[in-house]
Short mmCIF file of C-alpha atoms in Angstrom, two decimals:
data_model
loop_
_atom_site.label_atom_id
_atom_site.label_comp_id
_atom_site.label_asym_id
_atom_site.label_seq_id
_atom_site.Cartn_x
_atom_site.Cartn_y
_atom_site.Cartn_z
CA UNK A 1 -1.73 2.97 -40.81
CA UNK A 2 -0.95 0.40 -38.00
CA UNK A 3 1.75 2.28 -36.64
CA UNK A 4 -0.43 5.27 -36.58
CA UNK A 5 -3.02 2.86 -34.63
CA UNK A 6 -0.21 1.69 -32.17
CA UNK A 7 0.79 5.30 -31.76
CA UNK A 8 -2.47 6.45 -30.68
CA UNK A 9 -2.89 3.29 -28.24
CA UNK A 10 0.39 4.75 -26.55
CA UNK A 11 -0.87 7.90 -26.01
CA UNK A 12 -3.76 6.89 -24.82
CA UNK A 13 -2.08 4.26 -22.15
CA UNK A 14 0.22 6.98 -21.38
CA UNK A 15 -2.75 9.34 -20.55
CA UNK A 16 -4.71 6.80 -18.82
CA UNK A 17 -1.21 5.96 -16.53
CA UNK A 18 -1.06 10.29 -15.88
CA UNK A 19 -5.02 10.43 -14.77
CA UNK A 20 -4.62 7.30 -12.46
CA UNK A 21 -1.32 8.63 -10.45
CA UNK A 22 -3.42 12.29 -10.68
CA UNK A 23 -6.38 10.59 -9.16
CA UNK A 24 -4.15 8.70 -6.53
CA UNK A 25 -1.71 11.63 -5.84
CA UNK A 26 -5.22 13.54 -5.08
CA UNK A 27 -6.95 11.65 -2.80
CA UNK A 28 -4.11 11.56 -0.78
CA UNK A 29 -3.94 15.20 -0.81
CA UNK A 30 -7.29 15.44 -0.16
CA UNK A 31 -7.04 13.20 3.21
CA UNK A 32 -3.92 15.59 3.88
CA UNK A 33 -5.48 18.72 3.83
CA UNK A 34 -8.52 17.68 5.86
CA UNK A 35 -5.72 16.96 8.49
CA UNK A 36 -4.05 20.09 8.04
CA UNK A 37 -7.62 22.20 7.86
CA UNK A 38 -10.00 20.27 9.71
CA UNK A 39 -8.15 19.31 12.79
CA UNK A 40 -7.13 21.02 15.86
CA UNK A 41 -4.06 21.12 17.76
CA UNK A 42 -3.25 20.24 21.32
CA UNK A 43 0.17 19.32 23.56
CA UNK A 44 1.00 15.98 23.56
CA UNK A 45 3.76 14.00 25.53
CA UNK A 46 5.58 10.96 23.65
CA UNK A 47 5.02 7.82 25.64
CA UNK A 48 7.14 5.22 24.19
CA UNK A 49 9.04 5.25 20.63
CA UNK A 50 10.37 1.86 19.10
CA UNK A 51 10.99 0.00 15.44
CA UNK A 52 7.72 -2.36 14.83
CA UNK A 53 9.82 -4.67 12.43
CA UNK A 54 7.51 -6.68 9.67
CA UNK A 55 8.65 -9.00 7.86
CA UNK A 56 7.32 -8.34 4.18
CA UNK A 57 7.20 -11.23 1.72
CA UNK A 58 11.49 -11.06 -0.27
CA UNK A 59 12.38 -7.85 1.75
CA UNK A 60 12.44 -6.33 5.43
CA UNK A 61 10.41 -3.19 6.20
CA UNK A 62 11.45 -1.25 9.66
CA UNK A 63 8.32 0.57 10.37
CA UNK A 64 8.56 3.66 13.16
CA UNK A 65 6.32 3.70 16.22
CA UNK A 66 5.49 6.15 18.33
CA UNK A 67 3.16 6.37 21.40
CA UNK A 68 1.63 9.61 22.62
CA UNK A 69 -1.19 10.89 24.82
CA UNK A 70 -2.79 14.21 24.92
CA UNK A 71 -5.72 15.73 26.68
CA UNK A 72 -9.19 16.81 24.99
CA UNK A 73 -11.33 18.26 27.32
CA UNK A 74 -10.12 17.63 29.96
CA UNK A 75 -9.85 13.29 28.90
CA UNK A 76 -6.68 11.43 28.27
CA UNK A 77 -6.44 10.04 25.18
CA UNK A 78 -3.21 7.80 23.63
CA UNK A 79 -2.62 7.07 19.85
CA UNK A 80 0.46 5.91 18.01
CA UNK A 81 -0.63 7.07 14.85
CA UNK A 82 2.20 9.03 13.04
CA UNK A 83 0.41 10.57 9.69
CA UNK A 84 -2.33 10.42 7.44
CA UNK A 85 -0.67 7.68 5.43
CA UNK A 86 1.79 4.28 7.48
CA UNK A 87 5.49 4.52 6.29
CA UNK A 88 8.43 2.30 6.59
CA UNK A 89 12.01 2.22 6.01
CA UNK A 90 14.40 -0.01 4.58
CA UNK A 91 16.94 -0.38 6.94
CA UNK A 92 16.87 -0.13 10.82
CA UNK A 93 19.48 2.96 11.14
CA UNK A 94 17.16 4.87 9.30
CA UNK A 95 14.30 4.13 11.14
CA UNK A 96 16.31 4.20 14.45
CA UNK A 97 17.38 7.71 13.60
CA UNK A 98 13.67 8.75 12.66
CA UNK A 99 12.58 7.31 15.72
CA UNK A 100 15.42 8.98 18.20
CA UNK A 101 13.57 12.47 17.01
CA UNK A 102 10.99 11.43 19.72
CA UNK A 103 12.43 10.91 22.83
CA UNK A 104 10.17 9.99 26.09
CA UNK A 105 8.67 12.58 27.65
CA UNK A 106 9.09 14.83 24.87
CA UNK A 107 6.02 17.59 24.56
CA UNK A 108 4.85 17.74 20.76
CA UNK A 109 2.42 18.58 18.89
CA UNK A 110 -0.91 16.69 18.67
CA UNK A 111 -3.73 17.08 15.54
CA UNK A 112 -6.62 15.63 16.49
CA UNK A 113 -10.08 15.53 15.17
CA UNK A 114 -12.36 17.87 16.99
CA UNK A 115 -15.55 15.44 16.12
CA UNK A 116 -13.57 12.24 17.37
CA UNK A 117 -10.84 13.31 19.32
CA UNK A 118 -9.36 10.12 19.76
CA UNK A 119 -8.28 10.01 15.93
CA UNK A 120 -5.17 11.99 16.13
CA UNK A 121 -1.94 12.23 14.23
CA UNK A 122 1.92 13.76 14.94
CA UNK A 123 2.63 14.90 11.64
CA UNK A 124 0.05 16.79 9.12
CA UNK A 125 2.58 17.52 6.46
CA UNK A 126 1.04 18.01 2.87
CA UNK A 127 3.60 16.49 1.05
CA UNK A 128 5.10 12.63 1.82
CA UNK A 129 8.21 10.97 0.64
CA UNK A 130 5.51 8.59 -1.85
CA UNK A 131 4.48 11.66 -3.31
CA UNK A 132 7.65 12.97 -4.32
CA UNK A 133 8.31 9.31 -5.17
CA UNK A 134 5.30 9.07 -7.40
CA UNK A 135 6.30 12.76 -9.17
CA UNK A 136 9.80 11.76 -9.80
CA UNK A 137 8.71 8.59 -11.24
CA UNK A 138 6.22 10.61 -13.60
CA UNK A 139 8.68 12.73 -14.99
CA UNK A 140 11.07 10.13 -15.54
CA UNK A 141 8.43 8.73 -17.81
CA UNK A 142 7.37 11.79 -19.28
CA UNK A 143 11.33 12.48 -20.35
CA UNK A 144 11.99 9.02 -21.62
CA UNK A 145 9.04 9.47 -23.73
CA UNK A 146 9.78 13.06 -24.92
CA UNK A 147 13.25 11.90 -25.91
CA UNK A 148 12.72 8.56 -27.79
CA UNK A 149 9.89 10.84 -29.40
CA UNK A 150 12.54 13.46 -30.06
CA UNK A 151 15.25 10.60 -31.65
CA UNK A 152 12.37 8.94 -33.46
CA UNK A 153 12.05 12.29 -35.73
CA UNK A 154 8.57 13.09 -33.64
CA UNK A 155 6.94 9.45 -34.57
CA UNK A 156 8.24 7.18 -31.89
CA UNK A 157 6.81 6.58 -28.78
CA UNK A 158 8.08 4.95 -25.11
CA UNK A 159 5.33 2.29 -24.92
CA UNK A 160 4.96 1.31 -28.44
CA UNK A 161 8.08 1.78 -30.61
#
């Protein structure tokens, strides 16, 4: 009877756990797509491109910046903003190489918001590294779970055994 109790604790941690990542992986999408649908596109020109390092309590985070103007009727505007969401990388020859992608001068495409045109972004992908982060880690969990479920004869379960 307890381990019927436990069980059902499990599965209901392990739902909980899937409709918190769902609810997380969606509002990102969500600011994504009002990017990608919402916003319009104009030329840009890459100002300035350079490695912001922060220093992030036990590790080092090389985060990529890059500085652009564009013109909105007929005013300048300059952002640095890359994407919806910040990102970083873990060493500086990966965020060097990111960065050399945007040399100065370069013309590239701008998405800016038509009601505030000085919110702008470079780069109105749908999909970011996180999410396929987040996705991999959810299956991972899902197929550790299946197969301690599967060697337990259909009783077992990952969070709970």
């Amino acid at each position: 009877m307890e381990s019927m109790r436990r069980r059902k604790q499990g599965i209901a941690c392990l739902r909980l756990f899937g409709f918190v990542i769902l609810l997380f992986y969606g509002l990102i999408i969500k600011n994504q797509v009002k990017v990608y649908l919402f916003f319009n596109m104009t030329e840009g020109e890459i100002i300035d491109a350079y490695i912001n390092d922060e220093l992030i309590p036990d590790d080092n985070y090389y985060f990529p910046v890059v500085e652009y103007s564009y013109i909105v009727n007929g005013k300048v505007y300059e952002n640095n903003r890359i994407g919806v969401y910040r990102f970083g990388f873990g060493s500086r020859f990966r965020a060097q190489k990111w960065i050399d992608k945007y040399p100065i001068h370069m013309k590239v495409p701008v998405y800016y918001n038509p009601q505030k045109p000085q919110s702008s972004v470079l780069l109105c992908g749908l999909i970011s590294p996180y999410i396929k982060a987040m996705f991999g880690l959810m299956l991972l969990l899902l197929s550790l779970w299946l197969s301690h479920n599967e060697r337990a004869g259909g009783k077992g379960n990952v969070l709970f055994p």
